[in-house]
PDB file of C-alpha atoms in Angstrom:
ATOM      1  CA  UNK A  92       3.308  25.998  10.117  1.00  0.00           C
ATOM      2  CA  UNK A  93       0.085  24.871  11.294  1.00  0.00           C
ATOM      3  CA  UNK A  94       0.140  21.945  14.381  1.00  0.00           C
ATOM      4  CA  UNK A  95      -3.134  20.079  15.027  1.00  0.00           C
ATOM      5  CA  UNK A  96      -3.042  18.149  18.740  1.00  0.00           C
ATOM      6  CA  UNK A  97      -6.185  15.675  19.066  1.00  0.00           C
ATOM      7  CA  UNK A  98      -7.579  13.975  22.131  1.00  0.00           C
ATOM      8  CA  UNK A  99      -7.961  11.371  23.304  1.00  0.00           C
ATOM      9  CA  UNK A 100      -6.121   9.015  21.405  1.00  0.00           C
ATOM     10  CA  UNK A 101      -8.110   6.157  22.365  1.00  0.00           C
ATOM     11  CA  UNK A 102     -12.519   6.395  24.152  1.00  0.00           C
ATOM     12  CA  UNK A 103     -14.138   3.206  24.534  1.00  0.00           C
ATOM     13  CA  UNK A 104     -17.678   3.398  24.989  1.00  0.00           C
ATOM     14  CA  UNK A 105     -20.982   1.480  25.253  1.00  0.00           C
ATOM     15  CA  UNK A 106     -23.186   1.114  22.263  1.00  0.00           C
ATOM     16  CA  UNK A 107     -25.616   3.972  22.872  1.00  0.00           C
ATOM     17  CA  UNK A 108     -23.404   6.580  25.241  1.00  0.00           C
ATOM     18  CA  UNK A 109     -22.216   9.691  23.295  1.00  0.00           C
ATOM     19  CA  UNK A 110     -18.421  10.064  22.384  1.00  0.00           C
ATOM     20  CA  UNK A 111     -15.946  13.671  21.800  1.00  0.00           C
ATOM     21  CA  UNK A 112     -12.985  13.984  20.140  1.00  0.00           C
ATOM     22  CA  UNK A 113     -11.517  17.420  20.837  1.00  0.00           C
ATOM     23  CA  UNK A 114      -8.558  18.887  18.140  1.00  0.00           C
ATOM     24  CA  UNK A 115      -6.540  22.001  18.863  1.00  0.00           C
ATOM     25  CA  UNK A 116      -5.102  24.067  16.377  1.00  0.00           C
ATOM     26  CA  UNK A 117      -2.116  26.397  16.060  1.00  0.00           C
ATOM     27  CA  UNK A 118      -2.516  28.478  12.768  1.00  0.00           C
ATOM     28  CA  UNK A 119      -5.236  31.278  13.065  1.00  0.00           C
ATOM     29  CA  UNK A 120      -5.196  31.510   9.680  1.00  0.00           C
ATOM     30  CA  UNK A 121      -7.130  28.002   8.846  1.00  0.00           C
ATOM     31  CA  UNK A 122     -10.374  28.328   8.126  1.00  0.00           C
ATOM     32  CA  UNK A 123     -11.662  24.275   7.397  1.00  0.00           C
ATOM     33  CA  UNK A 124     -11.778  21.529   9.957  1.00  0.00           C
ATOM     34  CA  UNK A 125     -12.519  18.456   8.837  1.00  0.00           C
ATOM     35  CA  UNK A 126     -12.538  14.942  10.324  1.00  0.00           C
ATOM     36  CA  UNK A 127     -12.219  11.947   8.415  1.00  0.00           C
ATOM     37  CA  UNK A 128     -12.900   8.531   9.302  1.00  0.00           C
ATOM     38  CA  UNK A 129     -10.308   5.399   8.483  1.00  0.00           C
ATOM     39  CA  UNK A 130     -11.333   2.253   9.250  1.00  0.00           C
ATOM     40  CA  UNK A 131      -8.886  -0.492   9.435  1.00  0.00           C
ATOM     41  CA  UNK A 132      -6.928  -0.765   6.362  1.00  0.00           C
ATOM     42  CA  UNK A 133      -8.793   1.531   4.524  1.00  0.00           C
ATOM     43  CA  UNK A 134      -8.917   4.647   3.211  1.00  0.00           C
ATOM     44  CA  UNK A 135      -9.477   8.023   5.154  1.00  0.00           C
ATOM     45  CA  UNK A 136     -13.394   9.417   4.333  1.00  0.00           C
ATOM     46  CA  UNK A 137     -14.859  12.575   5.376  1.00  0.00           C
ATOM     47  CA  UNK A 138     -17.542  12.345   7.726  1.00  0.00           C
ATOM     48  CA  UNK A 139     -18.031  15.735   8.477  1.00  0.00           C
ATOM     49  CA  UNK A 140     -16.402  19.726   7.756  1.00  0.00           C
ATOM     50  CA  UNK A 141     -16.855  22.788   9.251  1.00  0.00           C
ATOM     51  CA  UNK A 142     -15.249  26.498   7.907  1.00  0.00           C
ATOM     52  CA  UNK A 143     -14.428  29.266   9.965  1.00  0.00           C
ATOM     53  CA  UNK A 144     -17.637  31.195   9.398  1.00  0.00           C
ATOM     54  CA  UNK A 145     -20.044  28.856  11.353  1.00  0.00           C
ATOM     55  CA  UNK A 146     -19.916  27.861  15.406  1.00  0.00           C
ATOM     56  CA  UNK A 147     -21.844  24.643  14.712  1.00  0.00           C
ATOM     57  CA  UNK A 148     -22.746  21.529  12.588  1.00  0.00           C
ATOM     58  CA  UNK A 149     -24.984  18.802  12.357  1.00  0.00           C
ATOM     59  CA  UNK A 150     -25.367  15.717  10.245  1.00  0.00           C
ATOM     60  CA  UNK A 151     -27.897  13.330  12.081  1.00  0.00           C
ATOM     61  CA  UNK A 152     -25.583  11.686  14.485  1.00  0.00           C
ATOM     62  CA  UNK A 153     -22.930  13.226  14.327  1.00  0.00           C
ATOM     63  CA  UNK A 154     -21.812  17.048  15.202  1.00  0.00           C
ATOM     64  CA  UNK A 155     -18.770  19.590  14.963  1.00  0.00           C
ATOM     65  CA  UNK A 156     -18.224  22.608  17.158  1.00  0.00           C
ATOM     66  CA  UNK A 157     -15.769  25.402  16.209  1.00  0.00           C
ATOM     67  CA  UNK A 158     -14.095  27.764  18.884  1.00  0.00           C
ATOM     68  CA  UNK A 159     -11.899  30.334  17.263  1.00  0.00           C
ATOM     69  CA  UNK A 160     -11.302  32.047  19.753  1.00  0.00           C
ATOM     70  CA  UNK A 161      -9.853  29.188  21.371  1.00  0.00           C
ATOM     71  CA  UNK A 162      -8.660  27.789  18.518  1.00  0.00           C
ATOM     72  CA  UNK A 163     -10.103  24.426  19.318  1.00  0.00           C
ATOM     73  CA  UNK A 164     -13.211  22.013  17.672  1.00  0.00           C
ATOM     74  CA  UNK A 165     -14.371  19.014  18.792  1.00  0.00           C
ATOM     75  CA  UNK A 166     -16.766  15.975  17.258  1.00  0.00           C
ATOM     76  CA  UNK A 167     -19.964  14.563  18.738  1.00  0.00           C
ATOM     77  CA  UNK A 168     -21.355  11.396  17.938  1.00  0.00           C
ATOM     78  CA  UNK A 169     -24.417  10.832  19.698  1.00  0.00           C
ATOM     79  CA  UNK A 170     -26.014   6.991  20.089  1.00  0.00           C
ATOM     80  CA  UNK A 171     -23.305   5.287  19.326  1.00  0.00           C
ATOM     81  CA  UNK A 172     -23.167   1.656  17.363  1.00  0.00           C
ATOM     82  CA  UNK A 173     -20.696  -0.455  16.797  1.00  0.00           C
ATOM     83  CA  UNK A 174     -20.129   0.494  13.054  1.00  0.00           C
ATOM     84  CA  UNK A 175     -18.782   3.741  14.815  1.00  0.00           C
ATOM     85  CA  UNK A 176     -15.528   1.955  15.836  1.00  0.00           C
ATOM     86  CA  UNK A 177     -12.693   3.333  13.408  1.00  0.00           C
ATOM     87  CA  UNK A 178      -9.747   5.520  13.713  1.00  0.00           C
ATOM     88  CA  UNK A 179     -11.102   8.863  13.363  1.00  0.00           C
ATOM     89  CA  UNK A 180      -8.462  12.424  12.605  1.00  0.00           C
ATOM     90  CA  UNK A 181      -9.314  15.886  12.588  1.00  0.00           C
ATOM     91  CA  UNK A 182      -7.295  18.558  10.310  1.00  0.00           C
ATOM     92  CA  UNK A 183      -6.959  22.002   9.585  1.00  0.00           C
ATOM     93  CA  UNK A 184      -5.978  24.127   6.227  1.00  0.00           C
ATOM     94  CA  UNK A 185      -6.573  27.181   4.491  1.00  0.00           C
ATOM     95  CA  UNK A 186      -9.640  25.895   2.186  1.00  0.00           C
ATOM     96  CA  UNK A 187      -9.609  28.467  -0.037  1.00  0.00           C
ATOM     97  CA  UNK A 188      -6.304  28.414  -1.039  1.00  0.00           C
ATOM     98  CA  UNK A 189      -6.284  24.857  -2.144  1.00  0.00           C
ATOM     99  CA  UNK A 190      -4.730  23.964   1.474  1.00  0.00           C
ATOM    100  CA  UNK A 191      -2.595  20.783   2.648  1.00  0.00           C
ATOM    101  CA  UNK A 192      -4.824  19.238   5.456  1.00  0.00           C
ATOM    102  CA  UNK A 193      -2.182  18.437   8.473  1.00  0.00           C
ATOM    103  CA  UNK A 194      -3.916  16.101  10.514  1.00  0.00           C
ATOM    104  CA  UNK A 195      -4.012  15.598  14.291  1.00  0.00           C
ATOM    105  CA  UNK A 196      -2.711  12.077  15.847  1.00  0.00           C
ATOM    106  CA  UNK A 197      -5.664  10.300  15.285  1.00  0.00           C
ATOM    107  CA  UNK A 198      -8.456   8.829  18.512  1.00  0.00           C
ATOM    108  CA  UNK A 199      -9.154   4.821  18.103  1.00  0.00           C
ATOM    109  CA  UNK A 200     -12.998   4.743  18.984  1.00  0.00           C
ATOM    110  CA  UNK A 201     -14.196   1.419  19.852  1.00  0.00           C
ATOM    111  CA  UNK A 202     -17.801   0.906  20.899  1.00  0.00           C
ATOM    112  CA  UNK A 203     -18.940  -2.033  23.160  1.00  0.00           C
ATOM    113  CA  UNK A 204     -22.222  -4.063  22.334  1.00  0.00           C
TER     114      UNK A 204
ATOM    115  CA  UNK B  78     -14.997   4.940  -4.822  1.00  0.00           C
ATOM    116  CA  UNK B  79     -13.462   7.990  -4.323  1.00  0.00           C
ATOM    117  CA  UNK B  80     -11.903   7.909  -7.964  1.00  0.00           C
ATOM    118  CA  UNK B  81      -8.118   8.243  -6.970  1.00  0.00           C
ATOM    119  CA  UNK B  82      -6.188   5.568  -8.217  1.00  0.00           C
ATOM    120  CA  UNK B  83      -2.873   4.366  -6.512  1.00  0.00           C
ATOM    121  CA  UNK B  84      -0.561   1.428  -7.683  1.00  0.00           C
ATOM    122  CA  UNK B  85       0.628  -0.761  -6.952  1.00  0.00           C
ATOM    123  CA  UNK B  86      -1.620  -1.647  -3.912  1.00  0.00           C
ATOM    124  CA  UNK B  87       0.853  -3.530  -1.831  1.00  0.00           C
ATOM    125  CA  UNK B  88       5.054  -3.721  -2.466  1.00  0.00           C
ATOM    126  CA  UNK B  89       7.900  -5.465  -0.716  1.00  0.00           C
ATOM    127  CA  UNK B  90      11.636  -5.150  -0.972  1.00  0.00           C
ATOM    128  CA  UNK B  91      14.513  -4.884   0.421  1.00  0.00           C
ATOM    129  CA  UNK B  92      16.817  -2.124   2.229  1.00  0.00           C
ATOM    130  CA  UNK B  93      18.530  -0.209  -0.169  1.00  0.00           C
ATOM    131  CA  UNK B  94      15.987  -0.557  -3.126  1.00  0.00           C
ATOM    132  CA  UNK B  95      14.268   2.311  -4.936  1.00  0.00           C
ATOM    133  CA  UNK B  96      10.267   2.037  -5.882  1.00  0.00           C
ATOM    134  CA  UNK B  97       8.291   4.424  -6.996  1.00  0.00           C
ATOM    135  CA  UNK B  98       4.351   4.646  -6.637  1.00  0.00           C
ATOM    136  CA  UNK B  99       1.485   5.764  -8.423  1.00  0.00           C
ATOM    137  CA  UNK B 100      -1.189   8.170  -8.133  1.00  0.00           C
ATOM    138  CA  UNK B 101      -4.181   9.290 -10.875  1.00  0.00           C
ATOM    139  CA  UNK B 102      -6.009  12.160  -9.539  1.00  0.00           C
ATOM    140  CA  UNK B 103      -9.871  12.822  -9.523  1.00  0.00           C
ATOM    141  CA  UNK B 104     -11.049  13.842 -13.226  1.00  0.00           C
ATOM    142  CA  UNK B 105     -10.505  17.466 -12.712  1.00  0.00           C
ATOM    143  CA  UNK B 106      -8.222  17.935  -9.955  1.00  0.00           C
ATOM    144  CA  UNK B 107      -5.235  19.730 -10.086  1.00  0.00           C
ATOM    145  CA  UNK B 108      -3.833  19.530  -6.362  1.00  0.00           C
ATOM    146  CA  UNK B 109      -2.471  15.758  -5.655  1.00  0.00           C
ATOM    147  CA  UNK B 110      -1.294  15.050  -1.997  1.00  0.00           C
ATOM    148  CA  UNK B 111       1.191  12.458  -1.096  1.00  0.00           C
ATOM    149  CA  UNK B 112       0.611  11.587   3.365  1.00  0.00           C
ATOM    150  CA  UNK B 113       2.940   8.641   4.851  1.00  0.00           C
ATOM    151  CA  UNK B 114       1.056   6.858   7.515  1.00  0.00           C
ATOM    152  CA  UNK B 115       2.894   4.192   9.719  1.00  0.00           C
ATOM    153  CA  UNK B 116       1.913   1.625  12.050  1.00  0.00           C
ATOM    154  CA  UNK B 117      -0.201   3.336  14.794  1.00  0.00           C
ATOM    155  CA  UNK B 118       0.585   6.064  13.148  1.00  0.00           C
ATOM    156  CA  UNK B 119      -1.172   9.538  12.130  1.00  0.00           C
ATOM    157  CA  UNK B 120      -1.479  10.940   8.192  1.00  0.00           C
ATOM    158  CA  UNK B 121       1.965  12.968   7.807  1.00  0.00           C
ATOM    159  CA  UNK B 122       1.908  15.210   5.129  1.00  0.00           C
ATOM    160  CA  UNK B 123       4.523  15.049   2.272  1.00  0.00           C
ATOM    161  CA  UNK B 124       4.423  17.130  -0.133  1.00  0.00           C
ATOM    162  CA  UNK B 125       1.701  18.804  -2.719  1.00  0.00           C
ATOM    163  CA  UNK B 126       1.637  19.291  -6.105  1.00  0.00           C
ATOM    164  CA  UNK B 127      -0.913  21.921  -7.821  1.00  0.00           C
ATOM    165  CA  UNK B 128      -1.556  21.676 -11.599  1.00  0.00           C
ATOM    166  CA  UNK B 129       2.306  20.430 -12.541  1.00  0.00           C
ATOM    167  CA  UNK B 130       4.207  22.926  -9.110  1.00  0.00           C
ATOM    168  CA  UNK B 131       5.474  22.064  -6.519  1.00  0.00           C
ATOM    169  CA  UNK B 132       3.104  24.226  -3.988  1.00  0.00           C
ATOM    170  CA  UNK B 133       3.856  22.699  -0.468  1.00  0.00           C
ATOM    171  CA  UNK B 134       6.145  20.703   1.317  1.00  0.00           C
ATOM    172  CA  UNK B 135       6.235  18.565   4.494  1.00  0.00           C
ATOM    173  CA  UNK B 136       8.547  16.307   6.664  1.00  0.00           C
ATOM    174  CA  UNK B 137       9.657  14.453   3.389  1.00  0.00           C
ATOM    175  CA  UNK B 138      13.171  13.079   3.856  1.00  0.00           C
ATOM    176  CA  UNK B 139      15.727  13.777   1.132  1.00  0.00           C
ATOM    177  CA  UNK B 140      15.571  10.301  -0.260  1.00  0.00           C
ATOM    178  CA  UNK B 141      12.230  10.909  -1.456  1.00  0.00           C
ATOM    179  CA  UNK B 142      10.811  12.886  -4.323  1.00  0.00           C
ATOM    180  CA  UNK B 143       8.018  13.833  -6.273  1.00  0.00           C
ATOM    181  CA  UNK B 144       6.682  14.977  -9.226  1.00  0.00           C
ATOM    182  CA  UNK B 145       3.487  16.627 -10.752  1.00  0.00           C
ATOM    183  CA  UNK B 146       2.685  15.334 -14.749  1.00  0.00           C
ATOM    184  CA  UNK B 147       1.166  17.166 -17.505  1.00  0.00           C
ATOM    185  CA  UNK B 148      -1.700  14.973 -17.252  1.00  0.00           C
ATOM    186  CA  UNK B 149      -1.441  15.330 -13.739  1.00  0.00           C
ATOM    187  CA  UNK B 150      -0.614  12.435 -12.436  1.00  0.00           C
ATOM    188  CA  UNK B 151       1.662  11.882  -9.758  1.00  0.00           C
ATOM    189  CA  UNK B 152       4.408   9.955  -8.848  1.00  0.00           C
ATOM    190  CA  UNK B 153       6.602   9.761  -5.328  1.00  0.00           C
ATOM    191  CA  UNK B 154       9.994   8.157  -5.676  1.00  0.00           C
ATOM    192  CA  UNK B 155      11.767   6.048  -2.470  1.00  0.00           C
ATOM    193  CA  UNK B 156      15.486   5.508  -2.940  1.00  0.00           C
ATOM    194  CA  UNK B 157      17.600   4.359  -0.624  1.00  0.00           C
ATOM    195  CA  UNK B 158      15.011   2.421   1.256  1.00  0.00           C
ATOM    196  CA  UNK B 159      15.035   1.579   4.608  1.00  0.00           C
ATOM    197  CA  UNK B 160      12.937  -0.536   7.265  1.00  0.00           C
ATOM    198  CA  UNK B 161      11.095   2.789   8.319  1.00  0.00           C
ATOM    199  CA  UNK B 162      10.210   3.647   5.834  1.00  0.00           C
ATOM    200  CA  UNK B 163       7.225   0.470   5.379  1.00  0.00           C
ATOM    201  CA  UNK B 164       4.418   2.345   6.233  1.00  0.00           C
ATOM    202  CA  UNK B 165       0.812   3.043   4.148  1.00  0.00           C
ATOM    203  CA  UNK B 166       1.418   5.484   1.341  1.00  0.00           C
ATOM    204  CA  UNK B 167      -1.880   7.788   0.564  1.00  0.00           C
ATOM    205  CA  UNK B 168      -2.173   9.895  -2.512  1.00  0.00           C
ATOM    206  CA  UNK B 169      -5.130  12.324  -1.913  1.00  0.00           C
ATOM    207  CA  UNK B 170      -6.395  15.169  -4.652  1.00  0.00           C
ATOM    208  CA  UNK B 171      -8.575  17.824  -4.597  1.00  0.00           C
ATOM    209  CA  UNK B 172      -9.992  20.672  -7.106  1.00  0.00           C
ATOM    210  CA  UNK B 173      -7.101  23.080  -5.224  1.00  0.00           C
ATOM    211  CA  UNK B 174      -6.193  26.063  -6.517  1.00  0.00           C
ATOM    212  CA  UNK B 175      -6.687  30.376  -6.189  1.00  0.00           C
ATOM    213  CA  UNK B 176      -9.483  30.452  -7.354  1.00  0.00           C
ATOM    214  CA  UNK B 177     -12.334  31.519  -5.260  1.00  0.00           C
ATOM    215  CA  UNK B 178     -15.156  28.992  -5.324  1.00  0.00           C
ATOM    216  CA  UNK B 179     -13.297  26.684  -6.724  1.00  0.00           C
ATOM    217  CA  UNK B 180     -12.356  24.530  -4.006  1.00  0.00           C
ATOM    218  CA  UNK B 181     -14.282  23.072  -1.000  1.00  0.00           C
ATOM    219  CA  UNK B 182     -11.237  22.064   0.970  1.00  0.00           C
ATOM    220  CA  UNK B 183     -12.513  18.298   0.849  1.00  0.00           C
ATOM    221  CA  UNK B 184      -9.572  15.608  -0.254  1.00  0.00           C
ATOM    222  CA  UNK B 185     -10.379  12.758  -1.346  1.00  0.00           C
ATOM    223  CA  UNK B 186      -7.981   9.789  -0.780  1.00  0.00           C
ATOM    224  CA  UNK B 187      -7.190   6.878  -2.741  1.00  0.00           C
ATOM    225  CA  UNK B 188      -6.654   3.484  -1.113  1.00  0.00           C
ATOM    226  CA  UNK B 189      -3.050   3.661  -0.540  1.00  0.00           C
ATOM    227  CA  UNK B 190       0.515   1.528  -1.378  1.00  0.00           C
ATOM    228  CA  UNK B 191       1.628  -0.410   1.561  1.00  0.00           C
ATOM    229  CA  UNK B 192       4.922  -0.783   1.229  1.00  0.00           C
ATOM    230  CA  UNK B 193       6.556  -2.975   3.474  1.00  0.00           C
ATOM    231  CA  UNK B 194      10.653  -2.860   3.440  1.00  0.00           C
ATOM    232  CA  UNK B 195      12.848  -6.429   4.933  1.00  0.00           C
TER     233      UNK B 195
END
């Protein structure tokens, strides 16, 4: 079945720097990346999704990249603020198929004021 | 809102007990998700349901089980309970399905049990 690493599991960073989170996957079969956001306590929200068909994508701050080759994709978030601090996972599934998301380990992001 | 609903919101018992929680899907879903989380913990799949089936299982332990209503609804039995097993219960649901088009691969999660076990 399909085995989602993430790194790091914890970035600190200044308000204002830039911040990656890089997943790797095992399945080349998935075809949907998401990352969802948790902050404390709460639920898990999607931030941001990329499929299989596209390299690249942007939603003002924040970015995904998509190697398939390497089977790897990694989130940008660019100008950091402190509302960015959360939990945030990545996952992989087969979208089309209705897909269970399995979820990497999860990176703790705090950013510094 | 993401319009899953999960009760109860927060449980306690004791080792040995049985609970069961609660999840209403999205108007329209038929895929409901059940993902463990623990303290410091990742989202571990459990098990999915699709539209009353069973359609994919996880690392759920034997003492656990699940099930799929007509109305779609689900529910995930604990028996047996121990102290590992207090961790943050999410139900998550989605349009899921065969059916090209038809779903976007999003899931949208409901606020969770937290189920603590003494």
């Amino acid at each position: 079945g399909e085995n989602v690493e993430q790194h790091p599991s914890t970035l600190s960073v200044q308000e204002g720097d830039s911040a990656v989170i890089k997943c790797t996957y095992s399945d080349s079969a998935s075809n949907y990346f998401p990352w969802y956001k948790q902050e404390l306590g709460k639920r898990p929200q999607l931030i941001i999704d990329i499929r299989s068909n596209v390299g690249e994508k942007k939603d003002q701050r924040i970015a995904v990249t998509l190697n398939k080759t390497a089977k790897h994709f990694s989130l940008h978030i660019t100008e950091t603020q402190p509302e960015d601090s959360a939990v945030y996972f990545c996952a992989a599934s087969l979208y089309n198929q209705g897909g269970k998301l399995i979820f990497g380990q999860g990176t703790e992001l705090s950013v510094k004021p | 809102d993401s319009g899953v609903t999960q009760t109860p919101k927060h449980l306690i018992t004791a080792t040995g007990q049985r609970v069961t929680l609660r999840c209403s899907p999205r108007s329209g879903d038929l895929s409901v998700y059940w993902y463990q989380q623990s303290l410091d913990q990742g989202l571990q799949f459990l098990i999915q349901y699709y539209n009353g089936e069973e359609r994919a299982k996880g690392n759920i332990l034997e003492r656990f089980s699940a099930q799929q209503f007509p109305d779609l609804h689900s529910e995930l039995n604990l028996s047996s309970l121990e102290l590992g097993d207090s961790a943050l219960y999410f139900c998550a649901s989605s349009v899921g399905g065969m059916v090209q088009g038809a779903s976007t691969g999003e899931l949208f999660f409901g606020e969770g049990s937290r189920l603590t076990v003494l």
